[in-house]
Coordinates of N, CA and C in Angstrom, one line a residue:
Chain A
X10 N 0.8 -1.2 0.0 CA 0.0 0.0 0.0 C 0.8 1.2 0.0
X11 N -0.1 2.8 0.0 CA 0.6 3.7 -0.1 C 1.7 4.0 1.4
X12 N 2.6 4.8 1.0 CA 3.3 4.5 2.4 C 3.8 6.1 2.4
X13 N 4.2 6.8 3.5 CA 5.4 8.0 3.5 C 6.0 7.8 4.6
X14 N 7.2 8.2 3.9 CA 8.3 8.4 5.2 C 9.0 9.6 5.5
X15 N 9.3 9.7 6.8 CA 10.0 10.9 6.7 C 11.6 10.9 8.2
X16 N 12.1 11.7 7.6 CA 13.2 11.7 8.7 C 13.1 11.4 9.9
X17 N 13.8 11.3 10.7 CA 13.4 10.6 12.2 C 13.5 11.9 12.9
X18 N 12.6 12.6 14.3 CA 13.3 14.2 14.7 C 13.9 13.7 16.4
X19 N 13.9 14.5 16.6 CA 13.4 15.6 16.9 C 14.6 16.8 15.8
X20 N 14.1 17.8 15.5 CA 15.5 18.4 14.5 C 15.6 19.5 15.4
X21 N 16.8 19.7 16.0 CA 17.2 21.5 16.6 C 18.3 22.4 15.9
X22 N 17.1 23.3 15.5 CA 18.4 24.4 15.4 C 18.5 25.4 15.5
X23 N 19.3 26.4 15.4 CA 19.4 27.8 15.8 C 18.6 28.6 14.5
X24 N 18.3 29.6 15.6 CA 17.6 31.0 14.1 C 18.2 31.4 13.4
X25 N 17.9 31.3 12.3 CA 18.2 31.6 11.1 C 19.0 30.4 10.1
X26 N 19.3 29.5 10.9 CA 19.8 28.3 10.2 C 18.5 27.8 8.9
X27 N 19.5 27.0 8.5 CA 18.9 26.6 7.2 C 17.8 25.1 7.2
X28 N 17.1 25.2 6.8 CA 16.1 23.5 7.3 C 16.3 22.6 6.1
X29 N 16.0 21.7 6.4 CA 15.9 20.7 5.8 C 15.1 18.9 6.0
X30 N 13.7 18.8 5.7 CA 13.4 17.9 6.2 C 12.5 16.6 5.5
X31 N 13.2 15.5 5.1 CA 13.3 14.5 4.4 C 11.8 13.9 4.1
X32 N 11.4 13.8 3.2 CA 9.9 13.1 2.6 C 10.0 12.1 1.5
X33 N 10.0 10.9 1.7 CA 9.9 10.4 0.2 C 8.4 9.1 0.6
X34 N 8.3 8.9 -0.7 CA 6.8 8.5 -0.4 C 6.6 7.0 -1.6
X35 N 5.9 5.8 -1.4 CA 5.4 5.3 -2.2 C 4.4 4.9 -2.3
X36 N 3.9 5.2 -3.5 CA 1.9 5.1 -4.2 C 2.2 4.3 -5.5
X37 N 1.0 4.0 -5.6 CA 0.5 3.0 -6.9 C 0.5 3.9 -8.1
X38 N -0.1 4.9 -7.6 CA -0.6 6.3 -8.8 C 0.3 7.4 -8.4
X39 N -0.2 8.5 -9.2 CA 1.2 9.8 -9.4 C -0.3 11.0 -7.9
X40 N 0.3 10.3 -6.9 CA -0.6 11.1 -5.8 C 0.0 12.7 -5.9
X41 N -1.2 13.6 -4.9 CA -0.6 14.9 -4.8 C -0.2 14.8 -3.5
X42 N 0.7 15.8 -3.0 CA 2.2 15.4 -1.9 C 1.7 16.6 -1.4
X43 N 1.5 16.8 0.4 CA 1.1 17.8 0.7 C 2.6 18.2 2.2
X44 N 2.7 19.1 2.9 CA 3.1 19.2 4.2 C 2.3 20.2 5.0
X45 N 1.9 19.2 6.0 CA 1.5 19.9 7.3 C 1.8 20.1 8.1
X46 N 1.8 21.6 9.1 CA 2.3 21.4 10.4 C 1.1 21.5 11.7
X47 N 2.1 21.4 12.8 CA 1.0 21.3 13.6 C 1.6 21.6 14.9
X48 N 0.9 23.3 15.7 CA 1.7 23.8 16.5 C 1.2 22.8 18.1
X49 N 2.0 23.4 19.0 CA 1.3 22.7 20.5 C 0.1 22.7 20.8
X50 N -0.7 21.5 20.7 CA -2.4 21.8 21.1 C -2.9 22.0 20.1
X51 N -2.7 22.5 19.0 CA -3.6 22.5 18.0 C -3.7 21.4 16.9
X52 N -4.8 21.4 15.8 CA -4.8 20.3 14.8 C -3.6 20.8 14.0
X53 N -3.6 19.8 12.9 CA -2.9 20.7 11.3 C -3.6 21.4 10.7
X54 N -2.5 22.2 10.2 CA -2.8 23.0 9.2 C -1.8 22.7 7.6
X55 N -2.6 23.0 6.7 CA -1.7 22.8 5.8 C -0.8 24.0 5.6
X56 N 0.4 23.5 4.9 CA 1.4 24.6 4.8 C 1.9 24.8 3.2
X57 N 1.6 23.5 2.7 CA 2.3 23.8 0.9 C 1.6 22.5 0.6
X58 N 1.5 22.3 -1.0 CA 1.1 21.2 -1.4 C 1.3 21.5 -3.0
X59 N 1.6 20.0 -3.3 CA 2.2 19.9 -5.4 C 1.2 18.5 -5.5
X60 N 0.4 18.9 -7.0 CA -0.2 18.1 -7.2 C 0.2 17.2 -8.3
X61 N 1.4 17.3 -9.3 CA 2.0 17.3 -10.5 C 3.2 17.3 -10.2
X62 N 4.6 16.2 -10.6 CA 5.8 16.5 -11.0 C 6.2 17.6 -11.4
X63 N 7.4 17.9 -10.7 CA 8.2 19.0 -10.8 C 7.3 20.0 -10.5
X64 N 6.5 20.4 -10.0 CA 5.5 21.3 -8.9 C 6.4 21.5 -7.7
X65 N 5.9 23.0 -7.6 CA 6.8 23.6 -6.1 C 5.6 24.2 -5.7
X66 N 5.7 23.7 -4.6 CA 4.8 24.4 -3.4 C 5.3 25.2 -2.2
X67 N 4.4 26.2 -1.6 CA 5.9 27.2 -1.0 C 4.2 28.0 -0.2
X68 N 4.8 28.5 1.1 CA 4.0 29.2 1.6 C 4.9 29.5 2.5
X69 N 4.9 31.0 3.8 CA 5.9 31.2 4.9 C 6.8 31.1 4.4
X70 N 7.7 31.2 3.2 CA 9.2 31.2 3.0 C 9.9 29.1 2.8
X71 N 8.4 28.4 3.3 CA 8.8 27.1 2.9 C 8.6 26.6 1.7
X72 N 9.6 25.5 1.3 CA 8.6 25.0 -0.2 C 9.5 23.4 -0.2
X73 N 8.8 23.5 -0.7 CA 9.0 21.6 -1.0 C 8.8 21.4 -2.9
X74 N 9.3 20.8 -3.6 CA 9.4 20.4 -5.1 C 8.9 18.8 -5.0
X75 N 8.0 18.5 -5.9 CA 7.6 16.7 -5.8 C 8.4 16.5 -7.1
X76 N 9.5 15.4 -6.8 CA 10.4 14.8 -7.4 C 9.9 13.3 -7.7
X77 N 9.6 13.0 -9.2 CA 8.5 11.7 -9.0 C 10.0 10.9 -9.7
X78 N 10.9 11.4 -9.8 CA 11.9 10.2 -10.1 C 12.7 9.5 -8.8
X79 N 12.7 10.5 -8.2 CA 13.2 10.3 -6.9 C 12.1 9.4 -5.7
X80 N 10.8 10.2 -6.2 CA 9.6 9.8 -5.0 C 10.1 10.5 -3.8
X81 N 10.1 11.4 -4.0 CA 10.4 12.5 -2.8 C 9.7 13.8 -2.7
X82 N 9.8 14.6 -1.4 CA 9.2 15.9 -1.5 C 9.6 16.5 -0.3
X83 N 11.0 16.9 -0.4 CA 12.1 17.4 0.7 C 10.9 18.9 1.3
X84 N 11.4 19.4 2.6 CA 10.4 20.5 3.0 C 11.9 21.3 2.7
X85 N 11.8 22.6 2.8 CA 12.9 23.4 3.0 C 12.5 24.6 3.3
X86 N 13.5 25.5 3.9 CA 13.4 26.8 4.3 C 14.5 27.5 4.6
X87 N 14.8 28.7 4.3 CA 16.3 29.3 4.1 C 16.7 29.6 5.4
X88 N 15.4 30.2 6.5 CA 16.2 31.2 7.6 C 15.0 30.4 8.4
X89 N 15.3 29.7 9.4 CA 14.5 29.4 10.0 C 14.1 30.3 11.6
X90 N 12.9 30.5 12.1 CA 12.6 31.5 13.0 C 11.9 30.5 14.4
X91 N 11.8 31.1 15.8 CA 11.6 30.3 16.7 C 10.5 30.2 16.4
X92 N 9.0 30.6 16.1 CA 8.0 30.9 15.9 C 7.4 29.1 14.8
X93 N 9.0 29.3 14.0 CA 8.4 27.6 13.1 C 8.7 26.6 13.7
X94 N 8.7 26.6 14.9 CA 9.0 25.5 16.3 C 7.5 24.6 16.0
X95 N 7.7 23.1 16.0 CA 6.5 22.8 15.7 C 6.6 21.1 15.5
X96 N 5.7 20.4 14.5 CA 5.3 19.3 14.4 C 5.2 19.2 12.5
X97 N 5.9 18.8 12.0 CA 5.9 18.7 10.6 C 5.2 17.5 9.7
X98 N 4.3 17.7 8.9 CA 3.8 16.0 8.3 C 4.0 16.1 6.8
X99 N 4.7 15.3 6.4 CA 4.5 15.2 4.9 C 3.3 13.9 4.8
X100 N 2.4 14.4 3.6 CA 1.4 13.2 3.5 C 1.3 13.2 1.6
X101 N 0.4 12.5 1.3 CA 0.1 11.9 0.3 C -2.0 11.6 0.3
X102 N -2.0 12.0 -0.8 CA -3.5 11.9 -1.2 C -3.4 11.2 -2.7
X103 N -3.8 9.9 -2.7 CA -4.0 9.6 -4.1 C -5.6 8.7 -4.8
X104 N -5.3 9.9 -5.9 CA -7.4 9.8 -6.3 C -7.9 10.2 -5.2
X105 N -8.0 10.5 -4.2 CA -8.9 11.0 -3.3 C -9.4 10.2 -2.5
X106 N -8.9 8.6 -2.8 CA -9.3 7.4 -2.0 C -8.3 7.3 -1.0
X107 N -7.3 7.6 -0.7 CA -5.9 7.3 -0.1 C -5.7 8.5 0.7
X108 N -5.9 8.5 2.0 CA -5.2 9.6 2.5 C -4.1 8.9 3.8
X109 N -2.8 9.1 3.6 CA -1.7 8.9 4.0 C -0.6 9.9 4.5
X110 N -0.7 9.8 6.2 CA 0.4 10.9 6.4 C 1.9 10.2 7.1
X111 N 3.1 10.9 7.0 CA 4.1 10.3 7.8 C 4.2 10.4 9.0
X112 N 4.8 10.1 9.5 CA 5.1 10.1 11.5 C 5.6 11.4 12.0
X113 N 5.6 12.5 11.2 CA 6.0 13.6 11.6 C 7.3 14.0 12.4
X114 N 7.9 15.2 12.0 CA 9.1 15.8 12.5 C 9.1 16.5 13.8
X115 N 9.2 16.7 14.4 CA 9.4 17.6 15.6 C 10.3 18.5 15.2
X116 N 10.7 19.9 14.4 CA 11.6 21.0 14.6 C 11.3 21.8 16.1
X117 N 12.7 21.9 16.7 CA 12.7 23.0 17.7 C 13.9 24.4 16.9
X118 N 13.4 25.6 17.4 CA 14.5 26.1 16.7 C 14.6 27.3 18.0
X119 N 16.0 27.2 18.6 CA 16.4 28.0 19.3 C 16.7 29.6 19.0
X120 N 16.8 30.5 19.9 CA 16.8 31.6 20.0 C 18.3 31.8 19.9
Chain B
X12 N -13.3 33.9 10.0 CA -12.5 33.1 9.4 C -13.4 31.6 9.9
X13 N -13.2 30.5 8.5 CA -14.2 29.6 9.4 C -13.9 28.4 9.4
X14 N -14.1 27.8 10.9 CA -12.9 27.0 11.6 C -14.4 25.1 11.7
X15 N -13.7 24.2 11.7 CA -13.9 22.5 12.0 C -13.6 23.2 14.0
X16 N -15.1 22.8 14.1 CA -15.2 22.7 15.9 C -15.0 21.3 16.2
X17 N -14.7 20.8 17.2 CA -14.9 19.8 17.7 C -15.1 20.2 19.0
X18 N -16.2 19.3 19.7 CA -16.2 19.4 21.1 C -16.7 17.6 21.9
X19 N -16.2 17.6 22.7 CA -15.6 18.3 23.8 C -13.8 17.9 23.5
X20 N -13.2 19.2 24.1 CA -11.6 19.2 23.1 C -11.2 18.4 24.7
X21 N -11.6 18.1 25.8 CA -11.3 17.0 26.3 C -12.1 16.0 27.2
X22 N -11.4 14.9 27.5 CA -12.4 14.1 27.9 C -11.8 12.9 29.0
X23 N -12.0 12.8 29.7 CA -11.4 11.7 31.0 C -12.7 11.1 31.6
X24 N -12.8 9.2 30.8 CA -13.4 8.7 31.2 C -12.7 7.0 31.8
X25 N -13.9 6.4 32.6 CA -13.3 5.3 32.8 C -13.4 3.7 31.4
X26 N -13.0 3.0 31.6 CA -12.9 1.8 30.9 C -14.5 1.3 31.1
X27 N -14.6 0.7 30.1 CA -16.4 0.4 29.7 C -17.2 1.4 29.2
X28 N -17.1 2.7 29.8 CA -18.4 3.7 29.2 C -18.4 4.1 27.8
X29 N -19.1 5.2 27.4 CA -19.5 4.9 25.8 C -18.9 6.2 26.4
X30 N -18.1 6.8 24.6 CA -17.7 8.0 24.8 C -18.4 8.6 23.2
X31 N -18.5 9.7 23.3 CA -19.2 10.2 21.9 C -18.6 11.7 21.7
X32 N -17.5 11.9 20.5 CA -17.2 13.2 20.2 C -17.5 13.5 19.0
X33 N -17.9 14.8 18.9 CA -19.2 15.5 18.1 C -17.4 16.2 17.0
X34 N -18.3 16.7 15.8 CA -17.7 17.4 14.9 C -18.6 18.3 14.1
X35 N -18.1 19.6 14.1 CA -18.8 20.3 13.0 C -18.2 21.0 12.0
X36 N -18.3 20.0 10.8 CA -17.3 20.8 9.8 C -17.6 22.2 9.3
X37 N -16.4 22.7 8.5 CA -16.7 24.0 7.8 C -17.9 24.3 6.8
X38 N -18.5 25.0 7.3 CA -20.0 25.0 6.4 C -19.8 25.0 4.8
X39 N -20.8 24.2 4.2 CA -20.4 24.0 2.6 C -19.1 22.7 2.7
X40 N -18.4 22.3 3.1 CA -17.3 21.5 2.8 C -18.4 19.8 2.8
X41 N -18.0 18.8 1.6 CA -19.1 17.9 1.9 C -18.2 16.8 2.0
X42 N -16.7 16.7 2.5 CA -15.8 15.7 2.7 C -15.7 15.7 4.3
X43 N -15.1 14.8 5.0 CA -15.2 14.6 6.3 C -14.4 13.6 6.9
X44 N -13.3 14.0 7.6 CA -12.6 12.7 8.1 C -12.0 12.7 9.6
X45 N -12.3 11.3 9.8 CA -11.8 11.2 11.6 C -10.3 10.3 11.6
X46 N -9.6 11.0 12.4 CA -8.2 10.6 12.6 C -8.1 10.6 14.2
X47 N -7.0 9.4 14.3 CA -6.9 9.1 15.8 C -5.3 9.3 15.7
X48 N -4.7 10.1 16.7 CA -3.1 10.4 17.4 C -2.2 10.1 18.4
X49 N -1.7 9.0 18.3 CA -0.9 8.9 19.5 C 0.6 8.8 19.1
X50 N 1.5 9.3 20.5 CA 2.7 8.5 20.2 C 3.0 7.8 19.2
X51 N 3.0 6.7 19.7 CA 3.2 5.0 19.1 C 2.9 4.8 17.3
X52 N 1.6 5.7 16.9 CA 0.9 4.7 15.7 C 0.9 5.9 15.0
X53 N 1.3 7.2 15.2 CA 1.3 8.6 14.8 C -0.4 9.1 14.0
X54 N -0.2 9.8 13.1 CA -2.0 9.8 12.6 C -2.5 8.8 11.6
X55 N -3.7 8.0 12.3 CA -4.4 7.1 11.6 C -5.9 7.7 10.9
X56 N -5.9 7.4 9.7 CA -7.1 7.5 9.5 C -8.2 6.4 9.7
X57 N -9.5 6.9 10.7 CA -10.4 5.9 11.0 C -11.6 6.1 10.1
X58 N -12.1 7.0 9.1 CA -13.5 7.3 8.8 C -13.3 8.2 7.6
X59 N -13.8 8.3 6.6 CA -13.8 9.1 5.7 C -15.3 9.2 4.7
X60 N -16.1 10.7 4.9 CA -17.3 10.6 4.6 C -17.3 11.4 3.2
X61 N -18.0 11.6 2.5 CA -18.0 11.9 1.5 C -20.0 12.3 1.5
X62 N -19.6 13.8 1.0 CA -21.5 13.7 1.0 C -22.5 13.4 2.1
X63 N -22.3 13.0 3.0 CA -22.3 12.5 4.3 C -22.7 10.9 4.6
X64 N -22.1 10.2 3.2 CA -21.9 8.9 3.1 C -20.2 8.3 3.5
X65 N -20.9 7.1 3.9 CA -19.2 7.0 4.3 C -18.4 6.0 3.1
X66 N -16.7 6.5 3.5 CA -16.4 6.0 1.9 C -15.5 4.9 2.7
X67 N -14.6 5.1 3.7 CA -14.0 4.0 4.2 C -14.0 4.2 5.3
X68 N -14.0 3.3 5.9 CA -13.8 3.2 7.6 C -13.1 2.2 8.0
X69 N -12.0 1.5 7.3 CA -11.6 0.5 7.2 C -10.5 0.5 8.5
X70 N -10.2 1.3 8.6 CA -9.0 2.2 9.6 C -9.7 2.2 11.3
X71 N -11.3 1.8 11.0 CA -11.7 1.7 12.1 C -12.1 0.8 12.8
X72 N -11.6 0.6 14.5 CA -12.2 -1.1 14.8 C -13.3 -1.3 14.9
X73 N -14.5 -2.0 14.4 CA -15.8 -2.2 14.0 C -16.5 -2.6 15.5
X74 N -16.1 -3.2 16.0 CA -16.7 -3.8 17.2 C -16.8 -2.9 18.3
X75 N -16.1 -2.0 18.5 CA -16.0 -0.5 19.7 C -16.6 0.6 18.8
X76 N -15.9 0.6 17.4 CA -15.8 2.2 17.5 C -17.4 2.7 15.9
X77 N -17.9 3.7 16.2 CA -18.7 3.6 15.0 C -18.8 5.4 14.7
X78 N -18.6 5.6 13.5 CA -18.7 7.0 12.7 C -20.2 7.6 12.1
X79 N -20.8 8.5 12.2 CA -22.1 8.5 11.2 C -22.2 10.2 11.6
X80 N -23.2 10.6 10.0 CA -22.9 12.3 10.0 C -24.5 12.1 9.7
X81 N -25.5 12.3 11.2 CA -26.6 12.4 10.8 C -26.9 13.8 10.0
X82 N -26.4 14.3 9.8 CA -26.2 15.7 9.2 C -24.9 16.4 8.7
X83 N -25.5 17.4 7.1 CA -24.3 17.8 7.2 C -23.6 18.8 7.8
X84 N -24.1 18.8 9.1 CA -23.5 19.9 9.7 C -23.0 19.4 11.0
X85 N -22.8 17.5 10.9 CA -22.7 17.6 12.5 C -22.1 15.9 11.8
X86 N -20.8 15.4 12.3 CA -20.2 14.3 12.4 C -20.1 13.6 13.8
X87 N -20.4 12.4 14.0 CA -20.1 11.8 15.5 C -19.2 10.5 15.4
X88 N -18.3 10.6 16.6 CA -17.4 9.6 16.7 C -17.7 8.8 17.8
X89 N -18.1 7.6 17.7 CA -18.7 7.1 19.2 C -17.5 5.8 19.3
X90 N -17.4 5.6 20.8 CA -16.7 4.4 21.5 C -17.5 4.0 22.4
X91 N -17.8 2.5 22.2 CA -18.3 2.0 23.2 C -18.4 0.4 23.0
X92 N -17.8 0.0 24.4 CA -17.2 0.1 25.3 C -15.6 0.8 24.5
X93 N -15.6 2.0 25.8 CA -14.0 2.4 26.0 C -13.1 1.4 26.5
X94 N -11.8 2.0 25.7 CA -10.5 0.6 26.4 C -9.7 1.4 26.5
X95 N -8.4 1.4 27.5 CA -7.8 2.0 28.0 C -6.7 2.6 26.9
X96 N -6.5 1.5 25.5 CA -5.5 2.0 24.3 C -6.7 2.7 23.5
X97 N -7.6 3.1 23.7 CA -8.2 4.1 23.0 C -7.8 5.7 23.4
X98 N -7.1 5.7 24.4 CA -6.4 7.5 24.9 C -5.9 8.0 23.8
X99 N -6.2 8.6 23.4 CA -5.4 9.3 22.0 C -6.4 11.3 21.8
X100 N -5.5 11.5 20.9 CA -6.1 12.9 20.4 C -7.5 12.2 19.3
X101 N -8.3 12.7 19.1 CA -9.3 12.1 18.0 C -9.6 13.7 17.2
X102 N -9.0 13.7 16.6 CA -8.8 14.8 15.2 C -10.0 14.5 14.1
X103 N -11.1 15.7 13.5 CA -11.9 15.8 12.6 C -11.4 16.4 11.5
X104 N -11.9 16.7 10.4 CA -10.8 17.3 9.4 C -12.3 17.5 8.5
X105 N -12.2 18.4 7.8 CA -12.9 18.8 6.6 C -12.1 19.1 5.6
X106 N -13.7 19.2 4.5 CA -12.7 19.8 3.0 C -13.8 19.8 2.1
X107 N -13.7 21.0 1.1 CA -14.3 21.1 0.1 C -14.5 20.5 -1.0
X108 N -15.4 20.1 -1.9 CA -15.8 19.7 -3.1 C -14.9 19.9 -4.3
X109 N -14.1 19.0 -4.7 CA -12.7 19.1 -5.7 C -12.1 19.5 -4.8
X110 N -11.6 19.7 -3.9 CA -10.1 20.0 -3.5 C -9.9 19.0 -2.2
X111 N -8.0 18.4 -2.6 CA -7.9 17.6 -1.6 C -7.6 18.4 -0.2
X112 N -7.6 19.2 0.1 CA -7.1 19.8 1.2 C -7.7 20.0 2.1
X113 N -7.2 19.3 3.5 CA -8.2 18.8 4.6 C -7.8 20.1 5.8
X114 N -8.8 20.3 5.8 CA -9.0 21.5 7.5 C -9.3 20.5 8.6
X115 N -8.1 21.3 9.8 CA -8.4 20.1 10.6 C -8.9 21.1 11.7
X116 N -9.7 20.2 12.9 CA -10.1 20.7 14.1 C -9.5 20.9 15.0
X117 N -9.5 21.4 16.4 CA -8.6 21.5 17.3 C -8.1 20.0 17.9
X118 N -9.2 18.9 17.7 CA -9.0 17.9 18.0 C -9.8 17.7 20.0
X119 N -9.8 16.3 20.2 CA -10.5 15.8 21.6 C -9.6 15.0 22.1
X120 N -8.9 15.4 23.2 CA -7.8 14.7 23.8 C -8.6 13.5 24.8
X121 N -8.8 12.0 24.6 CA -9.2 11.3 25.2 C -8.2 10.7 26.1
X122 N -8.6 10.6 27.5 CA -8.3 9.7 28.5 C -9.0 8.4 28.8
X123 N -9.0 7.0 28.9 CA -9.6 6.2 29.5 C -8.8 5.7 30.4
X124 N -9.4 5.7 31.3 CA -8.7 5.1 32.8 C -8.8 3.7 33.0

């Protein structure tokens, strides 16, 4: 079945460091690749999403590109801020029958 | 701005009783889905309604747990009997007609003692 994976966390780093956090995914079909975060106490929210290869998705200075040769959909962000302290999910939707998310990242990002 | 309620966002019961958490999705959205959170098993999907028919629930254990949206303005997640590995967050999610993108609720932090 469909599956995603994602890096193992907790991830710490300092402000303004650079992120980087690992998604690759396997489906039967060419799914659309989303990431969610999810602050303390609250649900998710979505944060970016590519529904097509080579599609970049980008919101808050994040973006992620769906790589279908790779089967990946790295999250990124140039200057990371304490505020994107949080709970990260890369997921997968395919045909609308499949909704699949990964185990999520924990970023902390220090002051 | 318009928000997936869930209530009650907590809940501490003992082993055996019936527990029942309510949802009300974003008005107009005719997709619907219940997700359960823990630790261990991260987010599962247990229920997924469509129109306020359900499309899978396969994710759900049949014998305890049961989903149904007598309306579309109102989803319920019922347990009964509770078991003590039912403690988890239980997350509602909506979404609009053509688009996959799910709005989630604050979520119902369950206890079973």
């Amino acid at each position: 079945g469909d599956s995603v994976t994602q890096m193992e966390g907790p991830v710490t780093l300092s402000e303004e460091a650079f992120l980087t956090i690992n998604c690759t995914y396997t489906a039967t079909g060419y799914p659309s690749l989303f990431w969610y975060v999810q602050y303390p106490g609250e649900g998710l929210q979505l944060l970016l999403k590519a529904t097509k290869a080579d599609d970049k998705g980008s919101n808050k200075g994040f973006e992620a590109t769906y790589r279908k040769e790779t089967t990946s959909f790295h999250l990124e962000k140039g200057s990371v801020q304490v505020s994107d302290s949080a709970v990260y999910f890369c997921a997968l939707n395919d045909y609308g029958q499949n909704f699949v998310f990964g185990p999520g990242t924990r970023l902390s990002v220090l002051p | 701005d318009a928000r997936v309620t869930q209530t009650p966002r907590h809940k501490v019961t003992e082993m055996g009783q019936e527990v029942t958490m309510r949802c009300q999705p974003i008005l107009g959205h005719n997709t619907v889905f219940w997700y359960r959170q823990t630790m261990m098993q991260g987010l599962e999907l247990l229920a997924y309604f469509r129109n306020r028919a359900p499309l899978d629930d396969s994710g759900m254990p049949k014998d305890r747990f049961s989903a149904e949206m007598p309306d579309a303005t109102l989803a319920t997640l019922k347990i009964q009997p509770s078991e003590p590995r039912d403690s988890a967050v239980y997350f509602c999610a909506s979404g609009p007609q053509g688009s996959e993108t799910q709005y989630f609720g604050p979520g119902t932090r369950l206890l079973v003692l």
